[in-house]
Amino acid sequence: IDLLEMLSNDALGLTALDLSDNNLDRCDGQDLLQVLLTSLQTNKQVCSLDLSSNVFSDASINSFIETSKTMKWPHRFAFLGLKGNKPPLSKIQIRGVKDFLARGKSERIKDYKEKRHQPAKGAVFAVRSSYATGRMPFVGEASLDTTSTAASVPSDGHILPSRDGSLSPLGGSSVVSVAAEPTPPPPPEEEEEKSVDTVPSERTPGLTGERIVAQRADVLHREVHTRASAIPVNNKITVLFSAPLVYEDVNIGLCPINSLDHELEREILWQVFKEASRDIDLSFDCATMKRLLAHMTVGCTCLHFSGHGHKSHLTFEDGRGGMHWLAVNILRDVISRNAQGGSAPFKFVFVSACHSLLAGETFVRAGVPHVVCCQQESQLMNSAALAFTRAFYLALAIGRTVRDSFEIGRQAVACSPSVPSPETEMKKFLLLPEGGDHEYAVFNAEAVQEWPRVKPESTDPHEMVGAASVPRRSSLMRRSVIKSSSRHVHAGGGSGIPTDHHLPSPPQGFLGREVDMYKLLNAVLEKRFVNLVGPVGMGRSSLAAALCHYVHDRKQDMNIDDIFYVRADEARRNHPLSAILVPLHKQLVTAGRTMPLPPSYDMDDVSGAVLKALQGKRSLVVLDRIEVIEESEGASELPLFLNNLFRPQQTKHVHVLMTAQNPLNLPSIGGVGEHVQELGPMNLKNTVKLFGISCRHVCTARERRKLEAMVSSEEEDARAGDASLSTRSRDIFSRLGDGIPARIVDCAYHISEEEYHDMLAS
């Protein structure tokens, strides 16, 4: 009571006051916060008030915030500590305190500009600051020691909660300590350990407390303008998906890699951030070193990696469809060398992969403060990973701390009806570093009416702020190919106008062509003219379509601007080339490469416009089902068009992928050779898998596993024509179309239930 009386009369001339850890709530029957607020109206020097570890009620804090909004006197508070209050402050209350301190900041800067060369009048009760390398002089009698924490400072200069939940001023925090005897300044090393966010003060022996306060005001002013502009708010998350097609075994050669359900994971993340409706930038990209370095350079708050697990490596892509075994020590060096301002480029990393503890620890050693991963010896169930991801990111997006979000994610796994052994699965998720301070909200994003937001100047629904709306394939057809969904819709550059809407989707159940796609991809990247040949029903068009989607999501790595996919139309018979040139020209018009043709045009006009539109660009042109042209009277027109495309210097970066039943058998077209790749039937394992996906008698995962158990591991890679096939495997091939995809699907559609069970029994 005596202290409040002195405060109301400004008898002490304080600049800081520490009343922490006193179990305070009311004073002589009155609301203490209200009494303090009233008493401090006559005190023009107090800028720091520590009320941490007390028991102020919600009603008391709310009343304090509301009263502060209507105050007529200009306060100058830089710090108001309410850390450890019981009950803890809500987000709305924290926002109210931030607004209160923001008004104080404005007054302090105003005072500084007016009195820059005048000494401050306030005395100091032993103020410790993260600005100074030593402690300040003090006046006082009793001793109360309190520690301080640096605040998080966004670019707008507002005060934010620090990781431990307390509120601190811009650039550092000041806390009062009233002591009986002077304490000598600590050595420089000790102070450097105390805070990595220090601004050394030029202390001179003999400085008075008043001069030091004035000096601190100058430091504060510099800190406000320097740090606020240097540390932008970054509500951005980058999702890196790793979907290599093959890895190379020294003994076996190319081995296919089973695809993960990246499409489902992507859709879940999309829906989560849409439900959260916060102004957060969500982008998707492929997991290559080139793209990781790019995102570290540009800067993003969070990194989510999704891929296959390995105990000592991260399974990245090599940029050409193969596996890149990224050793954890190389990953650590890359992140450490890209540190920004002495800290890691990411605030948070989620390693969504099995056996990912070592990778998670590597991110921690590189300086990432919050990492979610999986136990080293554990293999995550896909259903558990998806349940955790959905709940975790929803909590994180709306502003919950990493710790809270992690526990919410684990509880979602424990409660999920689709996760077998949920108690075991939930314990596989780890939050690193163990024992670290994870009471930190990664995102500080404003709510938006609709997510993703359309750019104000754009009427194109593809141009979104935060993410892009892109065509989706059927949810029944899950593939590892991810859809481009970054801020810049077209990762490969180009015109900036959507050019992927014409890409056809592979059919439902497209699988088992990883090695074929890898070989075709590398041929397309290295050769200018590739012809994929095979009989009708072998899956040429499906493979070409899948390749286009795979390349489209990796255009930046593969140096391709645009992809134009044309399926020859048998209905266009008035000119041999009209089946491909007319639809190709329409796509070039849509892409902004050329203008529409007048009503009266001939095929020479179309051909000339197409050739001109393709000049100077790195384009992939896919001509599907060319047998339609080969069977027409003017089949010789196609080589002539290709000659005019390949020969000029202006179109030297255009690559052509063609699908046909037979090669053209021409040694050179416009100085470019024809690279022929033959597509054969599927192996036994994938034949049975495709049948199980397509058959109406196979309805559950259990029935599908029973069907696939017919295939022995020794013969799963065998083909229908292999001489060493067992009688059982030969019978399976004969019943299921000899590995030809179109015949497999036809058998699955027409087989009766009796025939199906007979096949299982035999």
Tab-separated table of N, CA, C and O in Angstrom, residues 446-551:
chain	number	residue	atom	x	y	z
A	446	GLU	N	-2.972	-13.924	-39.719
A	446	GLU	CA	-4.317	-13.372	-39.591
A	446	GLU	C	-5.336	-14.309	-40.248
A	446	GLU	O	-5.030	-15.005	-41.216
A	447	ALA	N	-6.536	-14.309	-39.708
A	447	ALA	CA	-7.620	-15.088	-40.314
A	447	ALA	C	-8.038	-14.437	-41.633
A	447	ALA	O	-8.015	-13.213	-41.770
A	448	VAL	N	-8.381	-15.253	-42.616
A	448	VAL	CA	-8.852	-14.757	-43.908
A	448	VAL	C	-10.232	-15.345	-44.170
A	448	VAL	O	-10.572	-16.424	-43.681
A	449	GLN	N	-11.009	-14.619	-44.938
A	449	GLN	CA	-12.376	-15.062	-45.214
A	449	GLN	C	-12.386	-16.321	-46.061
A	449	GLN	O	-13.223	-17.201	-45.885
A	450	GLU	N	-11.433	-16.403	-46.973
A	450	GLU	CA	-11.357	-17.566	-47.856
A	450	GLU	C	-9.905	-17.899	-48.108
A	450	GLU	O	-9.079	-17.014	-48.348
A	451	TRP	N	-9.575	-19.167	-48.030
A	451	TRP	CA	-8.208	-19.635	-48.317
A	451	TRP	C	-8.268	-20.696	-49.405
A	451	TRP	O	-9.120	-21.580	-49.354
A	452	PRO	N	-7.357	-20.599	-50.380
A	452	PRO	CA	-6.351	-19.559	-50.585
A	452	PRO	C	-6.955	-18.293	-51.167
A	452	PRO	O	-7.980	-18.353	-51.834
A	453	ARG	N	-6.307	-17.164	-50.889
A	453	ARG	CA	-6.819	-15.893	-51.370
A	453	ARG	C	-6.400	-15.671	-52.818
A	453	ARG	O	-5.274	-15.947	-53.201
A	454	VAL	N	-7.318	-15.151	-53.631
A	454	VAL	CA	-7.000	-14.768	-55.008
A	454	VAL	C	-6.335	-13.403	-54.972
A	454	VAL	O	-6.737	-12.528	-54.222
A	455	LYS	N	-5.276	-13.244	-55.761
A	455	LYS	CA	-4.615	-11.952	-55.830
A	455	LYS	C	-5.614	-10.884	-56.259
A	455	LYS	O	-6.393	-11.100	-57.185
A	456	PRO	N	-5.584	-9.697	-55.629
A	456	PRO	CA	-6.578	-8.664	-55.948
A	456	PRO	C	-6.574	-8.261	-57.409
A	456	PRO	O	-7.610	-7.987	-57.984
A	457	GLU	N	-5.377	-8.276	-58.026
A	457	GLU	CA	-5.322	-7.799	-59.405
A	457	GLU	C	-5.611	-8.898	-60.412
A	457	GLU	O	-5.570	-8.673	-61.614
A	458	SER	N	-5.882	-10.112	-59.926
A	458	SER	CA	-6.054	-11.233	-60.840
A	458	SER	C	-7.479	-11.763	-60.808
A	458	SER	O	-8.106	-11.851	-59.766
A	459	THR	N	-7.963	-12.114	-61.983
A	459	THR	CA	-9.262	-12.780	-62.078
A	459	THR	C	-9.086	-14.261	-62.389
A	459	THR	O	-10.053	-14.973	-62.554
A	460	ASP	N	-7.831	-14.689	-62.495
A	460	ASP	CA	-7.542	-16.080	-62.803
A	460	ASP	C	-7.556	-16.898	-61.518
A	460	ASP	O	-6.783	-16.646	-60.610
A	461	PRO	N	-8.429	-17.903	-61.389
A	461	PRO	CA	-8.479	-18.696	-60.158
A	461	PRO	C	-7.208	-19.477	-59.914
A	461	PRO	O	-7.003	-19.990	-58.835
A	462	HIS	N	-6.332	-19.600	-60.935
A	462	HIS	CA	-5.082	-20.325	-60.733
A	462	HIS	C	-4.072	-19.475	-59.967
A	462	HIS	O	-3.129	-20.005	-59.408
A	463	GLU	N	-4.233	-18.157	-59.970
A	463	GLU	CA	-3.265	-17.283	-59.320
A	463	GLU	C	-3.734	-16.989	-57.907
A	463	GLU	O	-4.515	-16.077	-57.675
A	464	MET	N	-3.230	-17.758	-56.965
A	464	MET	CA	-3.659	-17.661	-55.586
A	464	MET	C	-2.544	-17.128	-54.712
A	464	MET	O	-1.375	-17.349	-55.001
A	465	VAL	N	-2.921	-16.463	-53.638
A	465	VAL	CA	-1.959	-16.101	-52.612
A	465	VAL	C	-1.980	-17.216	-51.585
A	465	VAL	O	-2.977	-17.460	-50.948
A	466	GLY	N	-0.856	-17.889	-51.410
A	466	GLY	CA	-0.793	-18.960	-50.428
A	466	GLY	C	-0.784	-20.328	-51.066
A	466	GLY	O	-0.149	-21.225	-50.570
A	467	ALA	N	-1.475	-20.516	-52.150
A	467	ALA	CA	-1.474	-21.796	-52.840
A	467	ALA	C	-2.206	-21.632	-54.150
A	467	ALA	O	-2.822	-20.621	-54.410
A	468	ALA	N	-2.120	-22.652	-54.986
A	468	ALA	CA	-2.743	-22.558	-56.293
A	468	ALA	C	-3.825	-23.597	-56.460
A	468	ALA	O	-3.716	-24.707	-55.984
A	469	SER	N	-4.866	-23.216	-57.139
A	469	SER	CA	-5.928	-24.168	-57.441
A	469	SER	C	-5.618	-24.797	-58.776
A	469	SER	O	-5.519	-24.108	-59.786
A	470	VAL	N	-5.424	-26.093	-58.794
A	470	VAL	CA	-5.033	-26.768	-60.018
A	470	VAL	C	-5.966	-27.937	-60.275
A	470	VAL	O	-6.598	-28.451	-59.368
A	471	PRO	N	-6.073	-28.363	-61.506
A	471	PRO	CA	-6.933	-29.501	-61.795
A	471	PRO	C	-6.481	-30.726	-61.026
A	471	PRO	O	-5.296	-30.971	-60.883
A	472	ARG	N	-7.426	-31.515	-60.568
A	472	ARG	CA	-7.101	-32.709	-59.806
A	472	ARG	C	-7.541	-33.938	-60.586
A	472	ARG	O	-8.523	-33.919	-61.295
A	473	ARG	N	-6.803	-34.982	-60.358
A	473	ARG	CA	-7.238	-36.250	-60.924
A	473	ARG	C	-8.243	-36.903	-59.993
A	473	ARG	O	-8.438	-36.474	-58.877
A	474	SER	N	-8.833	-37.953	-60.486
A	474	SER	CA	-9.812	-38.671	-59.661
A	474	SER	C	-9.185	-39.112	-58.358
A	474	SER	O	-8.060	-39.588	-58.326
A	475	SER	N	-9.941	-38.932	-57.272
A	475	SER	CA	-9.422	-39.344	-55.975
A	475	SER	C	-9.261	-40.855	-55.885
A	475	SER	O	-8.591	-41.362	-54.996
A	476	LEU	N	-9.881	-41.586	-56.829
A	476	LEU	CA	-9.724	-43.041	-56.825
A	476	LEU	C	-8.353	-43.446	-57.329
A	476	LEU	O	-7.860	-44.526	-57.015
A	477	MET	N	-7.760	-42.589	-58.129
A	477	MET	CA	-6.483	-42.932	-58.729
A	477	MET	C	-5.377	-42.233	-57.947
A	477	MET	O	-5.016	-41.095	-58.211
A	478	ARG	N	-4.826	-42.889	-56.928
A	478	ARG	CA	-3.796	-42.319	-56.084
A	478	ARG	C	-2.435	-42.631	-56.690
A	478	ARG	O	-2.089	-43.769	-56.951
A	479	ARG	N	-1.661	-41.577	-56.868
A	479	ARG	CA	-0.334	-41.778	-57.418
A	479	ARG	C	0.655	-40.950	-56.635
A	479	ARG	O	0.311	-40.036	-55.908
A	480	SER	N	1.933	-41.260	-56.830
A	480	SER	CA	2.962	-40.519	-56.138
A	480	SER	C	3.236	-39.193	-56.819
A	480	SER	O	3.969	-38.376	-56.302
A	481	VAL	N	2.677	-39.003	-58.008
A	481	VAL	CA	2.911	-37.754	-58.712
A	481	VAL	C	2.138	-36.645	-58.016
A	481	VAL	O	0.932	-36.734	-57.864
A	482	ILE	N	2.811	-35.599	-57.564
A	482	ILE	CA	2.140	-34.515	-56.876
A	482	ILE	C	1.806	-33.424	-57.869
A	482	ILE	O	2.422	-33.297	-58.917
A	483	LYS	N	0.786	-32.643	-57.517
A	483	LYS	CA	0.370	-31.556	-58.383
A	483	LYS	C	1.057	-30.279	-57.965
A	483	LYS	O	1.227	-29.995	-56.795
A	484	SER	N	1.444	-29.468	-58.941
A	484	SER	CA	2.095	-28.202	-58.630
A	484	SER	C	1.122	-27.276	-57.942
A	484	SER	O	0.043	-27.032	-58.425
A	485	SER	N	1.542	-26.749	-56.779
A	485	SER	CA	0.616	-25.909	-56.026
A	485	SER	C	1.362	-24.849	-55.247
A	485	SER	O	1.120	-24.617	-54.091
A	486	SER	N	2.319	-24.213	-55.866
A	486	SER	CA	3.074	-23.183	-55.184
A	486	SER	C	2.478	-21.826	-55.503
A	486	SER	O	1.527	-21.696	-56.250
A	487	ARG	N	3.060	-20.787	-54.904
A	487	ARG	CA	2.573	-19.434	-55.180
A	487	ARG	C	2.660	-19.152	-56.667
A	487	ARG	O	1.799	-18.522	-57.246
A	488	HIS	N	3.781	-19.586	-57.266
A	488	HIS	CA	3.923	-19.434	-58.707
A	488	HIS	C	3.460	-20.747	-59.311
A	488	HIS	O	4.124	-21.767	-59.213
A	489	VAL	N	2.308	-20.695	-59.933
A	489	VAL	CA	1.628	-21.921	-60.327
A	489	VAL	C	2.517	-22.781	-61.198
A	489	VAL	O	2.554	-23.981	-61.074
A	490	HIS	N	3.303	-22.156	-62.052
A	490	HIS	CA	4.092	-22.926	-63.005
A	490	HIS	C	5.547	-22.854	-62.609
A	490	HIS	O	6.232	-21.878	-62.865
A	491	ALA	N	5.983	-23.914	-61.947
A	491	ALA	CA	7.319	-23.912	-61.375
A	491	ALA	C	8.393	-23.718	-62.432
A	491	ALA	O	9.467	-23.240	-62.155
A	492	GLY	N	8.116	-24.095	-63.653
A	492	GLY	CA	9.128	-23.982	-64.681
A	492	GLY	C	9.174	-22.648	-65.372
A	492	GLY	O	9.916	-22.459	-66.302
A	493	GLY	N	8.401	-21.692	-64.962
A	493	GLY	CA	8.429	-20.393	-65.610
A	493	GLY	C	7.441	-20.323	-66.736
A	493	GLY	O	6.273	-20.586	-66.602
A	494	GLY	N	7.932	-19.990	-67.917
A	494	GLY	CA	7.040	-19.902	-69.066
A	494	GLY	C	6.220	-18.640	-69.036
A	494	GLY	O	6.595	-17.617	-68.513
A	495	SER	N	5.076	-18.700	-69.607
A	495	SER	CA	4.249	-17.517	-69.775
A	495	SER	C	3.521	-17.110	-68.526
A	495	SER	O	3.012	-16.013	-68.440
A	496	GLY	N	3.451	-17.995	-67.541
A	496	GLY	CA	2.680	-17.691	-66.344
A	496	GLY	C	1.208	-17.978	-66.509
A	496	GLY	O	0.426	-17.786	-65.611
A	497	ILE	N	0.809	-18.435	-67.705
A	497	ILE	CA	-0.590	-18.803	-67.951
A	497	ILE	C	-0.701	-20.311	-67.826
A	497	ILE	O	0.168	-21.047	-68.291
A	498	PRO	N	-1.725	-20.820	-67.169
A	498	PRO	CA	-1.839	-22.266	-66.976
A	498	PRO	C	-1.767	-23.030	-68.289
A	498	PRO	O	-2.490	-22.734	-69.227
A	499	THR	N	-0.860	-24.003	-68.348
A	499	THR	CA	-0.724	-24.813	-69.557
A	499	THR	C	-0.826	-26.290	-69.250
A	499	THR	O	-0.512	-27.107	-70.091
A	500	ASP	N	-1.253	-26.642	-68.049
A	500	ASP	CA	-1.305	-28.050	-67.694
A	500	ASP	C	-2.726	-28.598	-67.689
A	500	ASP	O	-2.930	-29.774	-67.408
A	501	HIS	N	-3.717	-27.742	-67.986
A	501	HIS	CA	-5.099	-28.202	-67.898
A	501	HIS	C	-5.419	-29.229	-68.970
A	501	HIS	O	-6.400	-29.960	-68.854
A	502	HIS	N	-4.594	-29.283	-70.032
A	502	HIS	CA	-4.874	-30.216	-71.118
A	502	HIS	C	-4.168	-31.556	-70.920
A	502	HIS	O	-4.329	-32.454	-71.745
A	503	LEU	N	-3.378	-31.700	-69.859
A	503	LEU	CA	-2.672	-32.956	-69.653
A	503	LEU	C	-3.666	-34.031	-69.205
A	503	LEU	O	-4.342	-33.870	-68.190
A	504	PRO	N	-3.752	-35.137	-69.925
A	504	PRO	CA	-4.701	-36.196	-69.518
A	504	PRO	C	-4.181	-36.946	-68.300
A	504	PRO	O	-2.975	-37.047	-68.076
A	505	SER	N	-5.088	-37.458	-67.516
A	505	SER	CA	-4.711	-38.251	-66.351
A	505	SER	C	-4.482	-39.692	-66.763
A	505	SER	O	-5.206	-40.219	-67.612
A	506	PRO	N	-3.511	-40.359	-66.154
A	506	PRO	CA	-3.382	-41.798	-66.383
A	506	PRO	C	-4.637	-42.504	-65.867
A	506	PRO	O	-5.357	-41.965	-65.016
A	507	PRO	N	-4.929	-43.695	-66.335
A	507	PRO	CA	-6.160	-44.378	-65.924
A	507	PRO	C	-6.100	-44.828	-64.468
A	507	PRO	O	-5.032	-44.881	-63.855
A	508	GLN	N	-7.250	-45.141	-63.919
A	508	GLN	CA	-7.319	-45.672	-62.554
A	508	GLN	C	-6.449	-46.922	-62.451
A	508	GLN	O	-6.478	-47.802	-63.290
A	509	GLY	N	-5.664	-46.957	-61.374
A	509	GLY	CA	-4.831	-48.133	-61.153
A	509	GLY	C	-3.555	-48.157	-61.962
A	509	GLY	O	-2.929	-49.213	-62.101
A	510	PHE	N	-3.116	-47.004	-62.476
A	510	PHE	CA	-1.848	-46.990	-63.220
A	510	PHE	C	-0.710	-47.335	-62.260
A	510	PHE	O	-0.492	-46.647	-61.262
A	511	LEU	N	0.014	-48.399	-62.555
A	511	LEU	CA	1.088	-48.837	-61.657
A	511	LEU	C	2.059	-49.727	-62.415
A	511	LEU	O	1.822	-50.137	-63.556
A	512	GLY	N	3.183	-49.979	-61.749
A	512	GLY	CA	4.120	-50.974	-62.245
A	512	GLY	C	4.979	-50.549	-63.408
A	512	GLY	O	5.661	-51.393	-64.009
A	513	ARG	N	5.011	-49.253	-63.737
A	513	ARG	CA	5.797	-48.803	-64.881
A	513	ARG	C	6.962	-47.905	-64.458
A	513	ARG	O	7.434	-47.079	-65.241
A	514	GLU	N	7.436	-48.060	-63.216
A	514	GLU	CA	8.469	-47.154	-62.713
A	514	GLU	C	9.760	-47.223	-63.544
A	514	GLU	O	10.328	-46.188	-63.908
A	515	VAL	N	10.225	-48.432	-63.835
A	515	VAL	CA	11.470	-48.565	-64.603
A	515	VAL	C	11.269	-48.058	-66.024
A	515	VAL	O	12.135	-47.359	-66.582
A	516	ASP	N	10.129	-48.394	-66.636
A	516	ASP	CA	9.842	-47.898	-67.989
A	516	ASP	C	9.782	-46.373	-68.008
A	516	ASP	O	10.295	-45.735	-68.938
A	517	MET	N	9.154	-45.777	-66.986
A	517	MET	CA	9.050	-44.319	-66.948
A	517	MET	C	10.416	-43.675	-66.742
A	517	MET	O	10.724	-42.636	-67.335
A	518	TYR	N	11.238	-44.299	-65.913
A	518	TYR	CA	12.590	-43.761	-65.680
A	518	TYR	C	13.396	-43.744	-66.979
A	518	TYR	O	14.052	-42.746	-67.311
A	519	LYS	N	13.355	-44.841	-67.710
A	519	LYS	CA	14.098	-44.900	-68.977
A	519	LYS	C	13.543	-43.891	-69.977
A	519	LYS	O	14.305	-43.212	-70.689
A	520	LEU	N	12.209	-43.793	-70.051
A	520	LEU	CA	11.591	-42.855	-70.982
A	520	LEU	C	11.909	-41.411	-70.597
A	520	LEU	O	12.187	-40.574	-71.466
A	521	LEU	N	11.881	-41.107	-69.302
A	521	LEU	CA	12.192	-39.753	-68.832
A	521	LEU	C	13.596	-39.342	-69.226
A	521	LEU	O	13.812	-38.239	-69.757
A	522	ASN	N	14.564	-40.192	-68.969
A	522	ASN	CA	15.945	-39.842	-69.299
A	522	ASN	C	16.169	-39.752	-70.805
A	522	ASN	O	16.970	-38.940	-71.266
A	523	ALA	N	15.434	-40.561	-71.569
A	523	ALA	CA	15.521	-40.441	-73.025
A	523	ALA	C	14.974	-39.097	-73.479
A	523	ALA	O	15.573	-38.416	-74.332
A	524	VAL	N	13.844	-38.674	-72.923
A	524	VAL	CA	13.232	-37.392	-73.302
A	524	VAL	C	14.133	-36.220	-72.919
A	524	VAL	O	14.237	-35.231	-73.658
A	525	LEU	N	14.801	-36.313	-71.772
A	525	LEU	CA	15.674	-35.222	-71.335
A	525	LEU	C	16.946	-35.126	-72.175
A	525	LEU	O	17.503	-34.040	-72.350
A	526	GLU	N	17.394	-36.264	-72.702
A	526	GLU	CA	18.663	-36.282	-73.444
A	526	GLU	C	18.470	-36.212	-74.958
A	526	GLU	O	19.333	-35.678	-75.665
A	527	LYS	N	17.379	-36.758	-75.464
A	527	LYS	CA	17.155	-36.826	-76.907
A	527	LYS	C	16.062	-35.845	-77.313
A	527	LYS	O	15.132	-35.588	-76.556
A	528	ARG	N	16.140	-35.337	-78.530
A	528	ARG	CA	15.123	-34.400	-79.005
A	528	ARG	C	13.907	-35.115	-79.588
A	528	ARG	O	12.826	-34.530	-79.637
A	529	PHE	N	14.065	-36.357	-80.019
A	529	PHE	CA	12.944	-37.066	-80.635
A	529	PHE	C	12.926	-38.501	-80.112
A	529	PHE	O	13.819	-39.301	-80.396
A	530	VAL	N	11.886	-38.815	-79.330
A	530	VAL	CA	11.739	-40.142	-78.737
A	530	VAL	C	10.408	-40.724	-79.207
A	530	VAL	O	9.373	-40.051	-79.157
A	531	ASN	N	10.444	-41.980	-79.643
A	531	ASN	CA	9.236	-42.663	-80.112
A	531	ASN	C	8.984	-43.863	-79.202
A	531	ASN	O	9.768	-44.813	-79.159
A	532	LEU	N	7.887	-43.812	-78.431
A	532	LEU	CA	7.488	-44.915	-77.559
A	532	LEU	C	6.560	-45.830	-78.352
A	532	LEU	O	5.448	-45.419	-78.720
A	533	VAL	N	7.008	-47.040	-78.643
A	533	VAL	CA	6.251	-47.922	-79.522
A	533	VAL	C	5.770	-49.154	-78.759
A	533	VAL	O	6.394	-49.592	-77.788
A	534	GLY	N	4.649	-49.718	-79.233
A	534	GLY	CA	4.074	-50.917	-78.640
A	534	GLY	C	2.705	-51.162	-79.226
A	534	GLY	O	2.078	-50.255	-79.793
A	535	PRO	N	2.217	-52.375	-79.114
A	535	PRO	CA	0.898	-52.698	-79.682
A	535	PRO	C	-0.222	-51.999	-78.927
A	535	PRO	O	-0.038	-51.500	-77.815
A	536	VAL	N	-1.394	-51.978	-79.533
A	536	VAL	CA	-2.567	-51.372	-78.903
A	536	VAL	C	-2.884	-52.103	-77.599
A	536	VAL	O	-2.856	-53.337	-77.541
A	537	GLY	N	-3.173	-51.345	-76.545
A	537	GLY	CA	-3.513	-51.928	-75.260
A	537	GLY	C	-2.346	-52.121	-74.319
A	537	GLY	O	-2.533	-52.541	-73.169
A	538	MET	N	-1.122	-51.817	-74.779
A	538	MET	CA	0.062	-52.022	-73.945
A	538	MET	C	0.246	-50.902	-72.918
A	538	MET	O	1.007	-51.053	-71.970
A	539	GLY	N	-0.449	-49.783	-73.103
A	539	GLY	CA	-0.357	-48.700	-72.126
A	539	GLY	C	0.566	-47.567	-72.524
A	539	GLY	O	1.068	-46.833	-71.663
A	540	ARG	N	0.775	-47.379	-73.836
A	540	ARG	CA	1.651	-46.282	-74.294
A	540	ARG	C	1.115	-44.922	-73.860
A	540	ARG	O	1.854	-44.092	-73.308
A	541	SER	N	-0.171	-44.682	-74.117
A	541	SER	CA	-0.760	-43.379	-73.782
A	541	SER	C	-0.758	-43.140	-72.276
A	541	SER	O	-0.508	-42.019	-71.808
A	542	SER	N	-1.016	-44.180	-71.500
A	542	SER	CA	-1.026	-44.040	-70.041
A	542	SER	C	0.355	-43.673	-69.522
A	542	SER	O	0.501	-42.803	-68.651
A	543	LEU	N	1.380	-44.326	-70.045
A	543	LEU	CA	2.745	-44.034	-69.615
A	543	LEU	C	3.150	-42.618	-70.020
A	543	LEU	O	3.772	-41.895	-69.231
A	544	ALA	N	2.785	-42.204	-71.230
A	544	ALA	CA	3.118	-40.847	-71.683
A	544	ALA	C	2.425	-39.800	-70.811
A	544	ALA	O	3.023	-38.778	-70.449
A	545	ALA	N	1.162	-40.047	-70.456
A	545	ALA	CA	0.431	-39.102	-69.607
A	545	ALA	C	1.053	-39.019	-68.220
A	545	ALA	O	1.232	-37.927	-67.654
A	546	ALA	N	1.397	-40.185	-67.632
A	546	ALA	CA	2.024	-40.191	-66.310
A	546	ALA	C	3.367	-39.473	-66.341
A	546	ALA	O	3.719	-38.742	-65.408
A	547	LEU	N	4.127	-39.668	-67.405
A	547	LEU	CA	5.414	-38.990	-67.535
A	547	LEU	C	5.237	-37.475	-67.574
A	547	LEU	O	5.998	-36.729	-66.943
A	548	CYS	N	4.217	-37.004	-68.293
A	548	CYS	CA	3.990	-35.563	-68.396
A	548	CYS	C	3.696	-34.947	-67.030
A	548	CYS	O	4.193	-33.870	-66.706
A	549	HIS	N	2.874	-35.621	-66.228
A	549	HIS	CA	2.589	-35.102	-64.889
A	549	HIS	C	3.847	-35.111	-64.019
A	549	HIS	O	4.085	-34.180	-63.247
A	550	TYR	N	4.644	-36.151	-64.149
A	550	TYR	CA	5.882	-36.237	-63.365
A	550	TYR	C	6.829	-35.104	-63.741
A	550	TYR	O	7.423	-34.456	-62.869
A	551	VAL	N	6.977	-34.854	-65.024
A	551	VAL	CA	7.857	-33.778	-65.484
A	551	VAL	C	7.289	-32.414	-65.103
A	551	VAL	O	8.029	-31.509	-64.684
